[in-house]
Coordinates of C-alpha atoms and ligand atoms in Angstrom, one line a residue:
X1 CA 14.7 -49.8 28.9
X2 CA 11.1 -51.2 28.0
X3 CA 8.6 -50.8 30.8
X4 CA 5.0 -52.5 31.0
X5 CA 2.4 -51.7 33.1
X6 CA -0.8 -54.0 34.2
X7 CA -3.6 -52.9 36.1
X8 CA -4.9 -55.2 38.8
X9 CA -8.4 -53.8 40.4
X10 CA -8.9 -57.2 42.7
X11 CA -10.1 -56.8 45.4
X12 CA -11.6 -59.8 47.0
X13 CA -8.5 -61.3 48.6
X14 CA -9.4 -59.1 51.9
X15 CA -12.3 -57.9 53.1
X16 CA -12.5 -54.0 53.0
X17 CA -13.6 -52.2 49.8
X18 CA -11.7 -49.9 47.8
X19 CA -8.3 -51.7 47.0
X20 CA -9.1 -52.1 43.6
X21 CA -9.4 -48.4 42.7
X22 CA -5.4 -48.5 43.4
X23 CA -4.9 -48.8 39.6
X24 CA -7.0 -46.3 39.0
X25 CA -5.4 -43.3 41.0
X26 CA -1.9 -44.6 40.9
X27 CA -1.6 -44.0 36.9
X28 CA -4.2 -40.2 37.8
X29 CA -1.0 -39.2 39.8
X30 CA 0.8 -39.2 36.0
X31 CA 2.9 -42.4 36.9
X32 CA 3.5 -43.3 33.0
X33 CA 4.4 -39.7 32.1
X34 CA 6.7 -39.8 35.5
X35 CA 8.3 -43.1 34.1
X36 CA 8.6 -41.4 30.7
X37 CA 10.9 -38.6 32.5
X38 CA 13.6 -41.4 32.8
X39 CA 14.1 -42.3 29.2
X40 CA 11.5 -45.4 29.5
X41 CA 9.6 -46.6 26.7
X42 CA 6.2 -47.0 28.7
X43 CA 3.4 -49.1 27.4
X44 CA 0.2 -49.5 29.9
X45 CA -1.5 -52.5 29.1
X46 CA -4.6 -51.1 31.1
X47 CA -6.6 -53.4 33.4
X48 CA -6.4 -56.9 33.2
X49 CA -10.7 -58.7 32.9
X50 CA -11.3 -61.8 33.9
X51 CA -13.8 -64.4 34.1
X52 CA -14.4 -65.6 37.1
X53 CA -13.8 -69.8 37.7
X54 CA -17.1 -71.7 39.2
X55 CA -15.6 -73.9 41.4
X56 CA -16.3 -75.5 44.8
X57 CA -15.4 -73.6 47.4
X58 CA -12.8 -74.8 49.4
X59 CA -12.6 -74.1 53.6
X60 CA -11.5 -70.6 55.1
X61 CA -10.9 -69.7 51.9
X62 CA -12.6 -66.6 50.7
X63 CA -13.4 -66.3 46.5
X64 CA -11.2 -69.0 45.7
X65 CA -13.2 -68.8 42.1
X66 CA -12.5 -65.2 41.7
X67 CA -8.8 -65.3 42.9
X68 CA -8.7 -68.2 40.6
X69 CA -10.2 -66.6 37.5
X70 CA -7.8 -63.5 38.1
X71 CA -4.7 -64.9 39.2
X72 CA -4.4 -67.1 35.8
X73 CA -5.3 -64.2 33.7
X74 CA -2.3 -62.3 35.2
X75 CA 0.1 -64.6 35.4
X76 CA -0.4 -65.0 31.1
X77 CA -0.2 -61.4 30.8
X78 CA 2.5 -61.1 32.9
X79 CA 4.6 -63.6 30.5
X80 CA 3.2 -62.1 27.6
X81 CA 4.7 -58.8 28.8
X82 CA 8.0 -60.1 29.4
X83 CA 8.3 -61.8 25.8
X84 CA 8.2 -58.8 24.7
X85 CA 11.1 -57.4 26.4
X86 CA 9.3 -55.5 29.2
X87 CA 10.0 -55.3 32.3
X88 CA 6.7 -55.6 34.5
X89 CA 4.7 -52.7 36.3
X90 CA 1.8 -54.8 38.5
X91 CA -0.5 -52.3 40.3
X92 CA -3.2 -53.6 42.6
X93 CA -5.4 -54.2 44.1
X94 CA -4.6 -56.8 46.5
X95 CA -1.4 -58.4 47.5
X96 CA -3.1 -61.6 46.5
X97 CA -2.4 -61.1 43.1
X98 CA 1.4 -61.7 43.9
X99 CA 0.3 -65.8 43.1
X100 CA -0.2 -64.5 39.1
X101 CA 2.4 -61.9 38.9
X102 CA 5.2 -64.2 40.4
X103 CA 3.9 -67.7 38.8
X104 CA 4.1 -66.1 35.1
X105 CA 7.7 -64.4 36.1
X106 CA 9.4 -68.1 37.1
X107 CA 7.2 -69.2 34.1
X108 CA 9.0 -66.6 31.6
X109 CA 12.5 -66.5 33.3
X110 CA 12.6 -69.7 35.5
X111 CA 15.5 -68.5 37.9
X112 CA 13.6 -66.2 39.8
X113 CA 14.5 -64.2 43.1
X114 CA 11.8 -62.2 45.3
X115 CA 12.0 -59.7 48.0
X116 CA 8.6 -59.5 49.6
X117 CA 8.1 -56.1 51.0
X118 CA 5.6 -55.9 53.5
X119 CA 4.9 -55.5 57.5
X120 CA 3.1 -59.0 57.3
X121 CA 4.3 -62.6 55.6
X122 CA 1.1 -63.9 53.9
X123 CA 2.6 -67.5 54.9
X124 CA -1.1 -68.5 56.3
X125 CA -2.7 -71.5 54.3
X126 CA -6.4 -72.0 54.6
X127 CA -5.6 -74.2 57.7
X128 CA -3.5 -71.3 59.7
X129 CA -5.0 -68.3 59.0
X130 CA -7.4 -67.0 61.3
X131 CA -9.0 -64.1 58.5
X132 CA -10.0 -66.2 55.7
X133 CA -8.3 -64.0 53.4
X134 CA -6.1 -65.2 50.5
X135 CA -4.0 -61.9 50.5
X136 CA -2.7 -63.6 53.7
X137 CA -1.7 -66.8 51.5
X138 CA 0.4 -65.7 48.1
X139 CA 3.9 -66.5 49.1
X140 CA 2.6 -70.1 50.8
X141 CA 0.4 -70.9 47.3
X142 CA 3.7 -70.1 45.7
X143 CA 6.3 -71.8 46.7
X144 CA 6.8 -76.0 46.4
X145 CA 8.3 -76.5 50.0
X146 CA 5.0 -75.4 51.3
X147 CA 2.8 -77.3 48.7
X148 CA 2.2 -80.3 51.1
X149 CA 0.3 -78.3 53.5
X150 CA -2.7 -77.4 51.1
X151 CA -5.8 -79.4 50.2
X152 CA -6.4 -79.7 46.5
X153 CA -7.7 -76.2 45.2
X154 CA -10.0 -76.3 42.3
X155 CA -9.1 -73.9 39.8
X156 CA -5.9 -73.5 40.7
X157 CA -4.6 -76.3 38.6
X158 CA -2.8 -74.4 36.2
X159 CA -0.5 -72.8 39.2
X160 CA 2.0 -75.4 40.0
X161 CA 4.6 -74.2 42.7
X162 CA 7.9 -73.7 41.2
X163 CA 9.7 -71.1 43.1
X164 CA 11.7 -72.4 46.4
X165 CA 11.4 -70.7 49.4
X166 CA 14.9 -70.1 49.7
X167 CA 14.6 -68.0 47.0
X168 CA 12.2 -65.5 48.9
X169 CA 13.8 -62.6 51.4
X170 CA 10.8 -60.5 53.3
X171 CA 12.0 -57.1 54.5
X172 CA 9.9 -54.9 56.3
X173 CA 8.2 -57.8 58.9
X174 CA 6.5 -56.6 62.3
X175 CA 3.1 -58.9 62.2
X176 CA 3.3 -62.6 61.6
X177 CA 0.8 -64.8 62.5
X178 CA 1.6 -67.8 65.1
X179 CA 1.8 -70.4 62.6
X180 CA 3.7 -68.2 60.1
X181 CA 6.5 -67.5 62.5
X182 CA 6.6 -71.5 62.8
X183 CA 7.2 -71.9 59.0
X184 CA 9.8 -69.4 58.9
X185 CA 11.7 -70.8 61.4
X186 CA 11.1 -74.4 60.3
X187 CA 12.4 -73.1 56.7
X188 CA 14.9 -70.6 57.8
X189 CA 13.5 -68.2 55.7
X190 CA 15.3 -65.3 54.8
X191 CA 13.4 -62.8 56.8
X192 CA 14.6 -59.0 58.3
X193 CA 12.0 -57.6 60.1
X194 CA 11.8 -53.5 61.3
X195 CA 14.1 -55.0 64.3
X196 CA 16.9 -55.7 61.7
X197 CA 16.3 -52.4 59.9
X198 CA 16.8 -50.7 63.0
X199 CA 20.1 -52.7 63.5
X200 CA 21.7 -53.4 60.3
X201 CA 20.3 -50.1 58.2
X202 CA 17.7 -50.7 55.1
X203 CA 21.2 -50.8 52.8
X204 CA 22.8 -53.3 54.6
X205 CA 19.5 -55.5 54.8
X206 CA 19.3 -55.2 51.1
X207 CA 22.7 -56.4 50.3
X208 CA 22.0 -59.4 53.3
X209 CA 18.4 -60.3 52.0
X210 CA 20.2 -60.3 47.7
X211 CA 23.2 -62.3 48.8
X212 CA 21.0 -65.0 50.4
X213 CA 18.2 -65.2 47.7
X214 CA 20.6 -64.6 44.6
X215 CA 24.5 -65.3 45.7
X216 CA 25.5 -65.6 41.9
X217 CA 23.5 -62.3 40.8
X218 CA 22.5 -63.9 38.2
X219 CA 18.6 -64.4 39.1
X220 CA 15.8 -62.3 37.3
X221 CA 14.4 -60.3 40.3
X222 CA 11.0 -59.9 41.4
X223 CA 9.6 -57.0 44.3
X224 CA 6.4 -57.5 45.6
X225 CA 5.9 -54.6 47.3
X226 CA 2.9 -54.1 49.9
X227 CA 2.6 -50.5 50.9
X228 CA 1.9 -51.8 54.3
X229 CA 5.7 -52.0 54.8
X230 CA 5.7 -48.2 55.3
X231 CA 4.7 -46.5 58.1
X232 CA 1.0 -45.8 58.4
X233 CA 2.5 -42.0 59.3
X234 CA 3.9 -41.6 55.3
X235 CA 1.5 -44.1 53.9
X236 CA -1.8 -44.1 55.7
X237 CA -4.3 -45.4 53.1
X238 CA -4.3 -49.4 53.2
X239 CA -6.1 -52.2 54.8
X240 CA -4.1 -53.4 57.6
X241 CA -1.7 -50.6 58.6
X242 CA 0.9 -51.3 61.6
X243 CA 3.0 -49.1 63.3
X244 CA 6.4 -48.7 63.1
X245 CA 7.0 -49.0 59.3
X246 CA 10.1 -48.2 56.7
X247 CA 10.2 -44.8 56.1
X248 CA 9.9 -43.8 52.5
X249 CA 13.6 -42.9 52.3
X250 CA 14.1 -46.3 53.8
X251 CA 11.5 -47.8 50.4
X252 CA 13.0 -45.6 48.3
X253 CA 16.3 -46.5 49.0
X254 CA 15.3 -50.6 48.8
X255 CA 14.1 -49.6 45.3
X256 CA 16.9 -47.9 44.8
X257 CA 19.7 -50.6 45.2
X258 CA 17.6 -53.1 43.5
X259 CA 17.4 -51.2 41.0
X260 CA 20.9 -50.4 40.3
X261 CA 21.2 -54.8 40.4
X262 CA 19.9 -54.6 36.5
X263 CA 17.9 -57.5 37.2
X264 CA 14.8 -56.1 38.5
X265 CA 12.2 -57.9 36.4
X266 CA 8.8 -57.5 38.0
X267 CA 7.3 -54.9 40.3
X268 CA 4.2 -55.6 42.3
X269 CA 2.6 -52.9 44.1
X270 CA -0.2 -53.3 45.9
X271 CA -2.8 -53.1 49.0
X272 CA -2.9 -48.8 48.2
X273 CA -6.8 -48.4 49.2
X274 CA -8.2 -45.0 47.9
X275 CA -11.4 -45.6 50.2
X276 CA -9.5 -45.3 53.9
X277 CA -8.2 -42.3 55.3
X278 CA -8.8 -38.3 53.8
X279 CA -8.0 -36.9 50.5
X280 CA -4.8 -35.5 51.9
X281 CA -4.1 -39.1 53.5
X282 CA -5.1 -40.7 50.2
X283 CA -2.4 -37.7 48.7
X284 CA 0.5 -38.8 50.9
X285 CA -0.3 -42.5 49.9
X286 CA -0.1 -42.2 46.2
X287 CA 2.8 -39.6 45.9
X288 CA 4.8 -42.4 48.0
X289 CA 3.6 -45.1 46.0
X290 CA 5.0 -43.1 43.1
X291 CA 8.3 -42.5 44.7
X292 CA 8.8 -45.9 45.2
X293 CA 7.8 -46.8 41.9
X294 CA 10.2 -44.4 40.2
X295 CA 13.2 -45.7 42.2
X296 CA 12.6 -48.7 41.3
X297 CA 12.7 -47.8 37.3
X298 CA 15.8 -45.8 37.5
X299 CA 15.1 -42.1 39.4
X300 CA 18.2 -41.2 41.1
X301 CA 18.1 -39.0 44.1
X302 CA 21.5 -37.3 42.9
X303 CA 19.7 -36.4 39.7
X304 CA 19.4 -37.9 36.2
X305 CA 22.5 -38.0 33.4
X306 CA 22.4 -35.7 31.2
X307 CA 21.9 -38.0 27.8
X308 CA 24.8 -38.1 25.3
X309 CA 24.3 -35.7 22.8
X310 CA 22.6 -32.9 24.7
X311 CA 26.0 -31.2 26.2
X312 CA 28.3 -31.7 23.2
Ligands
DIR401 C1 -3.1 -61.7 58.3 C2 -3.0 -60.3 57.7 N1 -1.8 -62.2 58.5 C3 -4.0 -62.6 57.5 N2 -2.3 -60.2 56.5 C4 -2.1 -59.1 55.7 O1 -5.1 -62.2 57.2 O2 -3.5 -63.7 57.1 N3 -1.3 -59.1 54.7 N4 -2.7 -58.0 56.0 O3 -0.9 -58.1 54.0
MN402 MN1 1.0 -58.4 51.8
MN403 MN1 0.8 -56.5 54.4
MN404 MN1 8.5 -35.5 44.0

């Protein structure tokens, strides 16, 4: 298997600093040598530069110019990786930079499936949310049932929503804004939260969120994982923590199955902030983020094959 990593280090989709070092000590903790280990031809693309766009601003909508200008840039990169036969490594930065990573998947592979990991549902639109932040906004920027509800968006022209919501399965839920639990329920999105976990099991939810998103299995699949999902106790270095997350066996596990689906196309992870919490804190964080990472590319609890070759 191909791999390809990009480097996200945006930051300006929330408010507190740091976020965009994520890159930066996810690949110090040896990720592409780790993804090596399994057999994977690794090439990191490095960090992805972009210009910011000058565009009006538009209301309760933090650096729309700068989200714009980064968002586009990764969303080309993103395709340009996948021509080449690669799956996709994002690494933020901010969960913001789901809008680029996910447009230039469904650009590349057109029937695309997500699972949006995360404790929150980034559902708002500049009219709901009460932050400001667009990290709170990917998943309603990128999908067309929701495209009434926003205002024109200058800069954002090239991003035309083409993924459906019914398409979308969040797992890992336990903050949603007022108006965000209206949409789901208005859409019947496909959404267990830590309640269903605790009922159903993480494996169960899996197979539950796949079969509704991707009944066929025949969709290219597309994680966007926040590392807010997991409990602040195992992953204590991010911007908006809540209690009560997945475990990391519960993450690993997620990765795990999806994994094993052959399908898994595109990786985000994101929202890791260097900057909150101690170095051991800021340890914890990264050695999960790796964990999760790794499952996700093939690492198998039971331990790897031996290749052909080596025993006879
Ligand atoms: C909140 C927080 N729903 C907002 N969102 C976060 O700002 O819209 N997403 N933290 O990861
Ligand atoms: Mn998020
Ligand atoms: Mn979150
Ligand atoms: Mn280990």
């Amino acid at each position: 298997g191909k791999v390809g990593i990009i480097g996200v280090p945006f930051e300006k989709g929330q408010r507190k600093k740091g976020v965009a070092h994520g890159p930066q000590v996810i690949r110090a903790a040896r990720l592409v040598q780790e993804l090596e280990l399994l057999g994977l031809d690794v090439k990191d693309y490095g960090d992805i530069s972009y210009e910011v766009k000058h565009v009006d601003g538009v209301n309760n909508m933090s650096y729309l110019g700068d989200f714009a200008g980064c968002t586009s840039c990764l969303s080309e990169q993103v395709q340009k990786v996948l021509k080449e036969g690669r799956r996709v490594l994002t690494i933020g930065g901010d969960h913001s930079l789901g809008v680029g990573s996910i447009d230039g998947h469904v650009k590349e592979k057109k029937d695309v499936a997500v699972i949006w990991v995360d404790a929150h549902a980034d559902l708002n639109t500049n009219k709901t949310s009460e932050s400001g932040n667009v990290h709170g906004m990917p998943v309603a920027l990128l999908t067309s049932e929701l495209a009434d509800y926003w205002p024109h968006l200058p800069g954002m022209d090239w991003q035309q929503p083409m993924l459906s919501i019914r398409n979308v399965a969040y797992i890992g839920l336990r903050s949603i804004d007022r108006y965000e639990r209206l949409v789901i329920e208005k859409f019947g999105i496909t959404a267990f939260g830590m309640e269903d976990v605790e009922r159903y099991g993480i494996h169960d939810v899996v197979y539950m969120a796949l079969s509704k998103i991707d009944p066929d299995e025949s969709k290219s699949l597309h994680v966007s994982f926040d590392i807010d999902s997991l409990d602040p106790l195992e992953a204590p270095c991010t911007g908006t923590p809540v209690r009560g997350g997945l475990s990391l066996r519960e993450a690993v596990h997620l990765m795990e199955i999806v994994c094993r689906s052959n399908r898994l196309n595109a990786l985000d992870f994101v929202e890791l902030n260097p900057h909150i919490g101690s170095q051991h804190d800021v340890q914890l964080t990264v050695e999960a983020a790796i964990h999760i990472i790794q499952a996700g590319f093939g690492y198998s609890r039971r331990g790897l094959k031996v290749p052909k070759g080596i025993t006879d």
